[in-house]
Amino acid sequence: QVQLVESGGGSVQAGGSLRLSCAASRSTSSNFCMAWFRQAPGKEREEVASIDSNGKQMYSDSVKGRFTITKDNNRNTLYLQMDSLKPDDTAIYYCAAAGPYPWPPSCQPGWDYKNWGQGTQVTVSS
């Protein structure tokens, strides 16, 4: 079980940047999947980015080239740097974790995440 707490959301104009943080209650450095999801009003939850224990990153097509997911294992913190923000990026953003596994997981899109944060609102105005 991992407790996750997101921070860093807010309001920004289109073209601006925000950095989200997700503090974990324990180390997630080994054999974990970590990811960011988002959900806009009236839309399904979307997996935005993930990172595995080896640092391999994956992104949805909608954010590729604009968002960057990173981990600081010393601080047990996951980040999402969001640049060139668009109004379509407006959503509640959630941090998620899965693990630890007895083997390094692949963390492919659609991975079954068991631990979720409470979410942080991101609003992008045009």
mmCIF file of C-alpha atoms in Angstrom:
data_model
loop_
_atom_site.group_PDB
_atom_site.id
_atom_site.type_symbol
_atom_site.label_atom_id
_atom_site.label_comp_id
_atom_site.label_asym_id
_atom_site.label_seq_id
_atom_site.Cartn_x
_atom_site.Cartn_y
_atom_site.Cartn_z
ATOM 1 C CA GLN A 1 0.000 0.000 0.000
ATOM 2 C CA VAL A 2 1.281 3.423 -0.981
ATOM 3 C CA GLN A 3 -0.252 6.750 -0.008
ATOM 4 C CA LEU A 4 0.101 9.432 -2.666
ATOM 5 C CA VAL A 5 -0.352 13.194 -2.330
ATOM 6 C CA GLU A 6 -0.358 15.448 -5.387
ATOM 7 C CA SER A 7 0.414 19.154 -5.447
ATOM 8 C CA GLY A 8 1.248 21.861 -7.942
ATOM 9 C CA GLY A 9 -2.008 22.268 -9.796
ATOM 10 C CA GLY A 10 -3.452 25.663 -10.592
ATOM 11 C CA SER A 11 -4.610 28.008 -13.319
ATOM 12 C CA VAL A 12 -2.438 29.081 -16.229
ATOM 13 C CA GLN A 13 -2.875 30.650 -19.637
ATOM 14 C CA ALA A 14 -2.439 28.661 -22.811
ATOM 15 C CA GLY A 15 1.216 28.259 -23.669
ATOM 16 C CA GLY A 16 2.242 28.331 -20.031
ATOM 17 C CA SER A 17 3.817 25.681 -17.820
ATOM 18 C CA LEU A 18 3.091 23.888 -14.570
ATOM 19 C CA ARG A 19 4.918 21.202 -12.603
ATOM 20 C CA LEU A 20 2.927 18.657 -10.647
ATOM 21 C CA SER A 21 4.426 16.729 -7.746
ATOM 22 C CA CYS A 22 3.336 13.476 -6.138
ATOM 23 C CA ALA A 23 4.816 12.544 -2.767
ATOM 24 C CA ALA A 24 4.747 8.835 -1.936
ATOM 25 C CA SER A 25 4.597 7.437 1.597
ATOM 26 C CA ARG A 26 7.323 4.875 0.853
ATOM 27 C CA SER A 27 10.065 4.197 -1.605
ATOM 28 C CA THR A 28 8.883 3.369 -5.132
ATOM 29 C CA SER A 29 12.345 3.041 -6.616
ATOM 30 C CA SER A 30 12.331 -0.704 -7.170
ATOM 31 C CA ASN A 31 9.851 -2.761 -9.233
ATOM 32 C CA PHE A 32 7.111 -0.137 -9.271
ATOM 33 C CA CYS A 33 5.037 1.474 -11.996
ATOM 34 C CA MET A 34 4.260 5.152 -11.473
ATOM 35 C CA ALA A 35 1.946 7.194 -13.659
ATOM 36 C CA TRP A 36 -0.083 10.332 -14.131
ATOM 37 C CA PHE A 37 -3.706 10.202 -15.223
ATOM 38 C CA ARG A 38 -6.198 12.951 -15.885
ATOM 39 C CA GLN A 39 -9.947 13.255 -16.096
ATOM 40 C CA ALA A 40 -11.815 16.163 -17.642
ATOM 41 C CA PRO A 41 -15.514 16.805 -16.958
ATOM 42 C CA GLY A 42 -17.676 14.423 -18.947
ATOM 43 C CA LYS A 43 -14.687 12.453 -20.225
ATOM 44 C CA GLU A 44 -13.114 9.142 -19.320
ATOM 45 C CA ARG A 45 -9.950 8.985 -17.280
ATOM 46 C CA GLU A 46 -6.872 9.101 -19.514
ATOM 47 C CA GLU A 47 -3.401 7.785 -18.791
ATOM 48 C CA VAL A 48 -1.063 10.651 -19.582
ATOM 49 C CA ALA A 49 2.406 9.333 -18.761
ATOM 50 C CA SER A 50 4.134 6.494 -16.951
ATOM 51 C CA ILE A 51 7.617 5.620 -15.765
ATOM 52 C CA ASP A 52 9.055 2.294 -14.706
ATOM 53 C CA SER A 53 11.771 1.496 -12.195
ATOM 54 C CA ASN A 54 14.440 1.765 -14.890
ATOM 55 C CA GLY A 55 13.286 5.245 -15.822
ATOM 56 C CA LYS A 56 11.614 4.242 -19.092
ATOM 57 C CA GLN A 57 8.937 6.798 -19.888
ATOM 58 C CA MET A 58 5.762 6.443 -21.940
ATOM 59 C CA TYR A 59 3.370 9.185 -23.003
ATOM 60 C CA SER A 60 -0.035 9.469 -24.568
ATOM 61 C CA ASP A 61 -0.088 10.990 -28.039
ATOM 62 C CA SER A 62 -1.984 13.988 -26.702
ATOM 63 C CA VAL A 63 0.918 15.125 -24.495
ATOM 64 C CA LYS A 64 3.997 13.674 -26.201
ATOM 65 C CA GLY A 65 6.632 16.345 -26.690
ATOM 66 C CA ARG A 66 5.009 18.710 -24.194
ATOM 67 C CA PHE A 67 4.947 16.790 -20.891
ATOM 68 C CA THR A 68 7.822 15.096 -19.072
ATOM 69 C CA ILE A 69 7.490 12.536 -16.270
ATOM 70 C CA THR A 70 10.377 12.085 -13.854
ATOM 71 C CA LYS A 71 11.094 10.523 -10.463
ATOM 72 C CA ASP A 72 13.314 11.574 -7.597
ATOM 73 C CA ASN A 73 13.927 8.331 -5.723
ATOM 74 C CA ASN A 74 15.758 10.139 -2.902
ATOM 75 C CA ARG A 75 12.614 12.172 -2.178
ATOM 76 C CA ASN A 76 10.063 9.442 -3.063
ATOM 77 C CA THR A 77 8.487 11.982 -5.392
ATOM 78 C CA LEU A 78 7.049 11.763 -8.882
ATOM 79 C CA TYR A 79 6.845 14.836 -11.121
ATOM 80 C CA LEU A 80 5.010 15.888 -14.251
ATOM 81 C CA GLN A 81 6.459 18.897 -16.050
ATOM 82 C CA MET A 82 3.779 20.310 -18.334
ATOM 83 C CA ASP A 83 4.831 22.802 -20.999
ATOM 84 C CA SER A 84 2.988 24.447 -23.904
ATOM 85 C CA LEU A 85 -0.265 23.877 -22.085
ATOM 86 C CA LYS A 86 -3.520 23.957 -24.031
ATOM 87 C CA PRO A 87 -7.119 24.461 -22.875
ATOM 88 C CA ASP A 88 -7.714 20.766 -23.680
ATOM 89 C CA ASP A 89 -5.258 19.910 -20.887
ATOM 90 C CA THR A 90 -7.763 21.195 -18.333
ATOM 91 C CA ALA A 91 -8.583 18.314 -15.990
ATOM 92 C CA ILE A 92 -8.039 16.834 -12.569
ATOM 93 C CA TYR A 93 -4.654 15.135 -12.571
ATOM 94 C CA TYR A 94 -4.063 12.004 -10.517
ATOM 95 C CA CYS A 95 -0.891 10.253 -9.484
ATOM 96 C CA ALA A 96 -0.969 6.440 -9.430
ATOM 97 C CA ALA A 97 1.341 3.659 -8.272
ATOM 98 C CA ALA A 98 1.502 -0.106 -8.667
ATOM 99 C CA GLY A 99 3.895 -2.443 -6.889
ATOM 100 C CA PRO A 100 6.180 -3.607 -5.588
ATOM 101 C CA TYR A 101 6.380 -6.568 -7.905
ATOM 102 C CA PRO A 102 8.841 -9.456 -7.589
ATOM 103 C CA TRP A 103 10.098 -8.563 -11.087
ATOM 104 C CA PRO A 104 10.586 -5.291 -13.003
ATOM 105 C CA PRO A 105 7.157 -4.533 -14.494
ATOM 106 C CA SER A 106 6.713 -3.277 -18.061
ATOM 107 C CA CYS A 107 4.179 -0.568 -17.023
ATOM 108 C CA GLN A 108 2.504 -0.670 -20.427
ATOM 109 C CA PRO A 109 -0.522 1.593 -21.063
ATOM 110 C CA GLY A 110 -3.530 0.115 -19.339
ATOM 111 C CA TRP A 111 -1.518 -1.213 -16.399
ATOM 112 C CA ASP A 112 -3.638 -1.963 -13.329
ATOM 113 C CA TYR A 113 -2.835 0.740 -10.774
ATOM 114 C CA LYS A 114 -3.948 0.026 -7.209
ATOM 115 C CA ASN A 115 -2.887 3.206 -5.411
ATOM 116 C CA TRP A 116 -4.205 6.672 -6.235
ATOM 117 C CA GLY A 117 -3.801 10.208 -4.990
ATOM 118 C CA GLN A 118 -6.658 12.600 -4.356
ATOM 119 C CA GLY A 119 -6.042 14.616 -7.513
ATOM 120 C CA THR A 120 -5.065 18.187 -8.286
ATOM 121 C CA GLN A 121 -6.929 20.564 -10.589
ATOM 122 C CA VAL A 122 -5.230 22.034 -13.642
ATOM 123 C CA THR A 123 -7.070 24.751 -15.544
ATOM 124 C CA VAL A 124 -5.736 26.215 -18.791
ATOM 125 C CA SER A 125 -7.429 29.304 -20.171
ATOM 126 C CA SER A 126 -7.265 30.498 -23.765
#
